[in-house]
Short mmCIF file of C-alpha atoms in Angstrom, two decimals:
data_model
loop_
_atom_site.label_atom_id
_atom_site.label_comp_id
_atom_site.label_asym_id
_atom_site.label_seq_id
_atom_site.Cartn_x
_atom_site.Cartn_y
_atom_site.Cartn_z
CA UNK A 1 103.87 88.01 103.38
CA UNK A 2 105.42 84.72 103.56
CA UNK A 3 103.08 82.95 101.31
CA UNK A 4 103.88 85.85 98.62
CA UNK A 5 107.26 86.15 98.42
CA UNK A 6 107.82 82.70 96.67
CA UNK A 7 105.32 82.83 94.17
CA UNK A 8 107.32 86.83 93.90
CA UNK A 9 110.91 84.73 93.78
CA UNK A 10 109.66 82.38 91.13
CA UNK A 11 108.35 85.15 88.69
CA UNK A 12 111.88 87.28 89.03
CA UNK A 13 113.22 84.32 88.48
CA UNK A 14 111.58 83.05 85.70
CA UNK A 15 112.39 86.61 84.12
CA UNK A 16 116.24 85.84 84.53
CA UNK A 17 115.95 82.90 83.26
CA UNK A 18 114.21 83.68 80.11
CA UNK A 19 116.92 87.04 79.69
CA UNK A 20 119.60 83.95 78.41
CA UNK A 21 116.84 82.51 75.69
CA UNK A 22 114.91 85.49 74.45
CA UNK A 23 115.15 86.96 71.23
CA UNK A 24 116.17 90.71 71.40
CA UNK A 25 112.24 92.03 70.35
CA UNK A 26 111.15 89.88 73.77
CA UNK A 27 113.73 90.78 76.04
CA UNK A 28 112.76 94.70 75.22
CA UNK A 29 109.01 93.59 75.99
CA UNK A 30 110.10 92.28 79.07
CA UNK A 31 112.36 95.34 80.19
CA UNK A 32 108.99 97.08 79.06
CA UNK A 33 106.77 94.31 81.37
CA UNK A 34 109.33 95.12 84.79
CA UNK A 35 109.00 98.61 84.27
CA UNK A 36 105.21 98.29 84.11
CA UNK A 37 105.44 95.87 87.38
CA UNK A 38 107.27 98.58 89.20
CA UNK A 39 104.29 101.35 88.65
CA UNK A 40 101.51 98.55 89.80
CA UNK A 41 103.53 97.34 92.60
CA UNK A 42 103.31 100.76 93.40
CA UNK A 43 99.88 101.53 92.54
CA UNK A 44 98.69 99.02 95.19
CA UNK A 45 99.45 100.50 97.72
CA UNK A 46 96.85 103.40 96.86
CA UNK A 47 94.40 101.27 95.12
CA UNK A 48 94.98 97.64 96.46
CA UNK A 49 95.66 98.27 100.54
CA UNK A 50 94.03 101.42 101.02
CA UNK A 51 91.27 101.65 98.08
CA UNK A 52 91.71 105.41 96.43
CA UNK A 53 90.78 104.58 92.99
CA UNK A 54 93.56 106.48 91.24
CA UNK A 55 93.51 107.21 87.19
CA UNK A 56 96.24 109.68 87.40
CA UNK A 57 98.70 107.27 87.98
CA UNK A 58 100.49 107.96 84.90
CA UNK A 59 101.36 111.37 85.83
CA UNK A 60 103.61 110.42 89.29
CA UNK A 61 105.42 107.89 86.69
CA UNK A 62 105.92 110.89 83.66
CA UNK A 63 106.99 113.20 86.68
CA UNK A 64 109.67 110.91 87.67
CA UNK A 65 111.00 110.76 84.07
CA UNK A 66 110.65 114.31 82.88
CA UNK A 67 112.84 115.06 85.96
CA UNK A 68 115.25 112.98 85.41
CA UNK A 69 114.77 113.44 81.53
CA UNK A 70 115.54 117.64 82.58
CA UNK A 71 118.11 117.11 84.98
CA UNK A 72 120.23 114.81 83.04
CA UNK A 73 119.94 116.25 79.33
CA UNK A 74 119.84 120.08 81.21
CA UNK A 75 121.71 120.57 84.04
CA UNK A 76 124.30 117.96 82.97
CA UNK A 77 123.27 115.75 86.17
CA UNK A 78 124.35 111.52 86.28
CA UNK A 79 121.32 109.73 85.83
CA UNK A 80 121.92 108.22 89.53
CA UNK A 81 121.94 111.72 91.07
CA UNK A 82 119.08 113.14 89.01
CA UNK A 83 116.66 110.32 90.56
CA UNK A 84 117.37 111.14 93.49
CA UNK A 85 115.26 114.50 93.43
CA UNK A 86 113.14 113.16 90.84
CA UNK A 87 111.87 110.10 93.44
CA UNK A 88 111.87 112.37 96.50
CA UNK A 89 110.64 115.59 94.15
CA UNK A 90 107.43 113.18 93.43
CA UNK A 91 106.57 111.73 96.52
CA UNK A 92 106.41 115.33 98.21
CA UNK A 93 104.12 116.73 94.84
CA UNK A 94 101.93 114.01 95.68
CA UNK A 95 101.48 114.49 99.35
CA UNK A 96 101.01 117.93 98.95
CA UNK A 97 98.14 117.00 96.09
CA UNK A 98 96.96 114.33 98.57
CA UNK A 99 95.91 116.22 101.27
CA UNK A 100 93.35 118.56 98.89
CA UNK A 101 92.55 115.26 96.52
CA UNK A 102 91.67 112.34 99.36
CA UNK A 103 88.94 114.50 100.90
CA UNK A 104 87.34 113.39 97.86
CA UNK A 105 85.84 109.24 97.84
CA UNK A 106 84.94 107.01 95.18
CA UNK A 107 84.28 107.97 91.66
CA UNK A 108 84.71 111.85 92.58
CA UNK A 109 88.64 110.70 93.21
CA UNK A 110 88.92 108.79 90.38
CA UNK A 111 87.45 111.92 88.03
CA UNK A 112 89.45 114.24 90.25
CA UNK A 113 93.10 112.20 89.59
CA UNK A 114 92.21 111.88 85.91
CA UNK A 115 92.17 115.35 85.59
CA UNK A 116 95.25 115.58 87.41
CA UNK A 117 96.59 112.98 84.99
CA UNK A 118 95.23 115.46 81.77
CA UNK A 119 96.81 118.40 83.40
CA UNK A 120 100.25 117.44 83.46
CA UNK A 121 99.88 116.10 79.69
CA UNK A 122 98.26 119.59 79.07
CA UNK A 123 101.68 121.19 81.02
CA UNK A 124 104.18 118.96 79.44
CA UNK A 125 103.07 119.46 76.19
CA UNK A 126 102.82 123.18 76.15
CA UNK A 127 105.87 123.99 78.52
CA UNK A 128 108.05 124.04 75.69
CA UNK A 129 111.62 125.48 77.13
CA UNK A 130 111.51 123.12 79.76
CA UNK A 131 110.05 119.58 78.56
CA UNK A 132 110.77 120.32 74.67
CA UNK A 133 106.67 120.06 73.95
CA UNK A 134 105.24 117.57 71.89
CA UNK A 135 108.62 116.68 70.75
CA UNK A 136 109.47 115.40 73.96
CA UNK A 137 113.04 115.31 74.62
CA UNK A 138 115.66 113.22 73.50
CA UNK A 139 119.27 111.85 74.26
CA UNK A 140 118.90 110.53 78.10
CA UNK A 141 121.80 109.19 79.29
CA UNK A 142 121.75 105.56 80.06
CA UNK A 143 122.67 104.15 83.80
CA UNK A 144 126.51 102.81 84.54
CA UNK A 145 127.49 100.29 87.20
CA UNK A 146 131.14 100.40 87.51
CA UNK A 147 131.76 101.47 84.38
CA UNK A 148 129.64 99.21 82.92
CA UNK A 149 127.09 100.83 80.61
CA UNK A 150 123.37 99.00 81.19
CA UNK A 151 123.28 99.53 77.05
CA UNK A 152 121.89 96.28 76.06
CA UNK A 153 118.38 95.05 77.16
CA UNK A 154 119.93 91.75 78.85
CA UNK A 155 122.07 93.92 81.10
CA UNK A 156 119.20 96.66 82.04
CA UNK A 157 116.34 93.63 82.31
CA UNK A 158 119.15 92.12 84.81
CA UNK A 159 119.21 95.46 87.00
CA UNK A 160 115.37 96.28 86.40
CA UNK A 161 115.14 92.51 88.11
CA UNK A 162 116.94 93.59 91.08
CA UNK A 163 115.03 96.80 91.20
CA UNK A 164 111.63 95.23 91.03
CA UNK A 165 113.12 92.59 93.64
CA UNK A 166 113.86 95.04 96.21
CA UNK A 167 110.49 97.27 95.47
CA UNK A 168 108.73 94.06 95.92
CA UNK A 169 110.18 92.68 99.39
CA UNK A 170 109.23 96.44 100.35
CA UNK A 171 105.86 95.98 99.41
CA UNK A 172 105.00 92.91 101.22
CA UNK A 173 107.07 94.39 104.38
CA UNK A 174 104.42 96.95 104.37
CA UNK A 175 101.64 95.49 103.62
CA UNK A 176 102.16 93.41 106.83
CA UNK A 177 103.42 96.01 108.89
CA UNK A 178 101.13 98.42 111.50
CA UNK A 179 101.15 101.34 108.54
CA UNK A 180 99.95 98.30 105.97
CA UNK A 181 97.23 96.47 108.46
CA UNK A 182 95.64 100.26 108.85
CA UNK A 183 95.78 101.19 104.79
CA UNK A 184 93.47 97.88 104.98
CA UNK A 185 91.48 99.37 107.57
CA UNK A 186 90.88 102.31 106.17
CA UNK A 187 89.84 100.25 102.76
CA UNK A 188 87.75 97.85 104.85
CA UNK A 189 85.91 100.68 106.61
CA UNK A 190 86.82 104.44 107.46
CA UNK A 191 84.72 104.98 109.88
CA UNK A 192 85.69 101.62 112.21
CA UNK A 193 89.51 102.49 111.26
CA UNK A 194 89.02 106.25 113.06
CA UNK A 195 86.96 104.91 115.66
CA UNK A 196 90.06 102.30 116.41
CA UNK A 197 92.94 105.65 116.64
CA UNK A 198 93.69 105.43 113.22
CA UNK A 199 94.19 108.86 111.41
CA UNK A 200 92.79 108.04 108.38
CA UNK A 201 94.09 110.99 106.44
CA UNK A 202 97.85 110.74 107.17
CA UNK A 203 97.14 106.97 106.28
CA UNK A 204 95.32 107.91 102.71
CA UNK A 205 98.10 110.37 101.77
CA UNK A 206 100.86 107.91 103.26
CA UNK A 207 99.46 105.33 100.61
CA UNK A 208 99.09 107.95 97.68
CA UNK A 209 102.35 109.45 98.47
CA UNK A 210 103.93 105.70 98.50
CA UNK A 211 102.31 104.80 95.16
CA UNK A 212 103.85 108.21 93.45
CA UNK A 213 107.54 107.01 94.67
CA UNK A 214 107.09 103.46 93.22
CA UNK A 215 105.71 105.22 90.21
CA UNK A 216 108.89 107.75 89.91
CA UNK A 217 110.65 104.70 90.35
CA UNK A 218 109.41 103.26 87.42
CA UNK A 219 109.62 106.74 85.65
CA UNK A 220 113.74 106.72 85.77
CA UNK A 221 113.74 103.28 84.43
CA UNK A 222 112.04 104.09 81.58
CA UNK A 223 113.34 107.47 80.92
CA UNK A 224 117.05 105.55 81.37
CA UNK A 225 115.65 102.68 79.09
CA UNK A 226 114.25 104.37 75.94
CA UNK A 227 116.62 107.80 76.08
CA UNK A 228 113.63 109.27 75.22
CA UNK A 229 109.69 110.77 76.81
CA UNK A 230 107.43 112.55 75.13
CA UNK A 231 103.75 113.53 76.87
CA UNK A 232 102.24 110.79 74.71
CA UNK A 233 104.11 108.39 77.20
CA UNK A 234 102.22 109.35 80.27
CA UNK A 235 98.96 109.80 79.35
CA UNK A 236 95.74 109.45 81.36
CA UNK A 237 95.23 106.24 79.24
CA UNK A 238 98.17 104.71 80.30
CA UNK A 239 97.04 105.37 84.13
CA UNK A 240 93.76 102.84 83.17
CA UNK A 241 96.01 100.43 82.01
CA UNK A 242 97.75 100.53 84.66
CA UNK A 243 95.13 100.22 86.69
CA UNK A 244 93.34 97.25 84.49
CA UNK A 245 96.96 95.38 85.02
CA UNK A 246 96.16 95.57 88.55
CA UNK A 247 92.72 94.28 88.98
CA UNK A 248 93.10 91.41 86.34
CA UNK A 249 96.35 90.66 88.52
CA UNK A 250 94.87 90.90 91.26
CA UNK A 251 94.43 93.56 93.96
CA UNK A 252 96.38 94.28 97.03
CA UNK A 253 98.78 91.89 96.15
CA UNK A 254 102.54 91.80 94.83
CA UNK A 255 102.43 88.82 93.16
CA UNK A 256 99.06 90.03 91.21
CA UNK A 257 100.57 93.49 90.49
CA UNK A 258 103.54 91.60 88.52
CA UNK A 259 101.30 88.77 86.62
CA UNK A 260 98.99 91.42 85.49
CA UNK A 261 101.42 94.10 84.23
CA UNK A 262 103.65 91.60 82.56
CA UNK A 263 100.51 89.89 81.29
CA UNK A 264 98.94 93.18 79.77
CA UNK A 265 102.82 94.05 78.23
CA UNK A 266 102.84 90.64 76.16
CA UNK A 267 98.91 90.13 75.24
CA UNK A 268 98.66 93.08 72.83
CA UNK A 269 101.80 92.02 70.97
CA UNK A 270 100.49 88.30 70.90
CA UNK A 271 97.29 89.74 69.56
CA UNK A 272 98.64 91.45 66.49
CA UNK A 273 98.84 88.11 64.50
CA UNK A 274 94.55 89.19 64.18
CA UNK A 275 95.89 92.38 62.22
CA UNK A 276 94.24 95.57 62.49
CA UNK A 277 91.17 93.68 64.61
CA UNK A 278 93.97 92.92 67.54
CA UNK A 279 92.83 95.68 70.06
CA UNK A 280 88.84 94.57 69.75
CA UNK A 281 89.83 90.79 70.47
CA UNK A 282 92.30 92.33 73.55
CA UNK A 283 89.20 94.41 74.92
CA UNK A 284 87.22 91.38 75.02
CA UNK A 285 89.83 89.02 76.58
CA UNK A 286 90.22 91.79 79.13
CA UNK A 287 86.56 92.07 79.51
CA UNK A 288 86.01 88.41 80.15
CA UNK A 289 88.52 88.74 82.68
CA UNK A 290 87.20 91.28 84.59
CA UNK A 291 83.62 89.54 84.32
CA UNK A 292 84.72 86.17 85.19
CA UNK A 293 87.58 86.53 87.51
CA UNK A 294 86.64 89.92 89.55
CA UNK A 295 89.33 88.89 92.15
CA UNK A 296 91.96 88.48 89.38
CA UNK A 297 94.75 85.66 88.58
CA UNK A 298 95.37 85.70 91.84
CA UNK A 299 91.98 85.37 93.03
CA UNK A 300 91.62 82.14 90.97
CA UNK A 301 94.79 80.64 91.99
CA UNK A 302 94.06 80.88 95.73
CA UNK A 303 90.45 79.41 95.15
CA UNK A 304 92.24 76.67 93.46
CA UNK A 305 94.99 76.03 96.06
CA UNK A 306 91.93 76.03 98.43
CA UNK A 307 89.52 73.87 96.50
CA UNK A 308 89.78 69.99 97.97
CA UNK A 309 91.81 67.58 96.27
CA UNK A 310 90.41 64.46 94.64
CA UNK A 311 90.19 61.37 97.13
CA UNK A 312 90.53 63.81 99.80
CA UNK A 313 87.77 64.46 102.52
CA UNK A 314 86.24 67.81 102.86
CA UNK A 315 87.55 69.95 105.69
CA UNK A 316 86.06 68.70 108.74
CA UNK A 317 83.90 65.86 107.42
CA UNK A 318 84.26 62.66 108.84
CA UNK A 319 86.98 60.09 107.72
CA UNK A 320 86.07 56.39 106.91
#
């Protein structure tokens, strides 16, 4: 944990700092990037610490919104109360899916989510009284801090900050607490983990049920942010970039989860100056990364912190 959290500090930072130089189009990309960070963050706890491979990721974030999204423009709720129940609300769908879903391993998990992911696009698109259909619905309410209206991207970037800040510390708490140590166990090796005491489903469905909440999370800032979700917003194709922010990041760690989604935010923009050939020169930056660097940015920058210095002897050679 300790040897996270600064390289975490210095990227929330950097984001703060760049909210008082960047042009209005960036700062939106960058509310767009924390959001993103929020719903990896989140997604490594499932994927990253306790290895479900998840592609219905997507679906925990669009529940968190749509309840909001119903609560708010519905019921006539605050946006601050209507998260409340849409945070909890997803954390307890996903447990309850858990239980049925983690009996399932590898790629049969990974089909089984995605259809998860496709069903709720299939329900939110056809529930029309209650999510507005394919038209999605409209007129959220932004978020207030004493009586200040987060209207402006500088202001909401400045409060998604703090958000992701607090997610984050979270995070790394966990991942080097008892419940965090035997998510890794369980990735490591099931069998060894429930031959040490370690009750391997309640640790699955802790994980799956963690990554929903950070995902709902993320679903209320966006909801809040655009005013607006639609089922377009949540499909399963967002859940495998998601995922893909993740592993070019790199896995199972905070740091990674950030880097990655802010990095796969900003590199399709970046690429449109190749015109209508931008997404074919993205897939094969993104393929190149996944070849060459399976552990990720973050994978490279430890074997770099590692590697020896010039002048310097190897570790445990003998000095002259």
């Amino acid at each position: 944990m300790r040897s996270s959290l600064p390289l975490v500090a210095v990227l929330l930072l950097a984001g703060f700092v760049l909210s008082f130089t960047a042009s209005e189009y960036t700062l939106r990309l960058l509310n767009m990037a924390v959001i993103a960070s929020v719903a990896v963050v989140g997604l490594n706890f499932a994927f990253g610490y306790a290895g479900l491979i998840s592609l219905g990721h997507a679906a925990f974030v669009g529940l968190g919104a749509y309840t909001l999204a119903i609560l708010t423009t519905q019921a006539g709720w605050s946006p601050w109360l209507a998260a409340i129940p849409a945070i909890l609300g997803t954390g307890l769908v996903a447990a309850a899916l858990g239980y049925p879903l983690l009996r399932l391993k590898g790629h049969y998990l990974a089909l089984a989510t995605l259809g998860l992911n496709v069903s709720f696009s299939i329900v939110a698109a056809n529930w029309i009284e209650v999510t507005g259909g394919t038209n999605g619905i409209a007129r959220i309410p932004g978020l207030s801090i004493l009586g200040h209206d987060l209207k402006d991207e500088r202001s909401f970037l400045w409060f998604g900050l703090a958000v992701l800040a607090v997610l984050s510390v979270l995070a790394l708490a966990i991942h080097g607490s008892r419940i965090g140590r035997a998510m890794m166990a369980v990735r490591d090796d099931e069998t060894a983990a429930a031959m040490t005491g370690i009750n391997v489903t309640g640790v699955s469905v802790s994980a799956f049920a963690l990554s929903a909440i950070y995902a709902a999370v993320a679903g209320c800032l966006f909801a809040t942010h655009v005013h607006f979700v639609s089922p377009d917003d949540f499909s399963y194709a967002h859940s495998i970039t998601h995922l893909a922010m993740l592993i070019v990041g790199g896995e199972a760690t905070v740091a990674g989860a950030i880097i990655g989604a802010t990095l796969l935010t900003f590199l399709p923009e970046w690429f449109r100056i190749f015109g209508d050939g931008y997404l074919a020169f993205f897939g094969l930056m993104m393929l190149a990364i996944l070849v060459f660097l399976p552990t990720g940015i973050m994978g490279l920058l430890r074997r770099w912190r590692r590697a020896p210095r010039p002048g310097t002897a190897p570790h445990g050679a003998a000095r002259s």
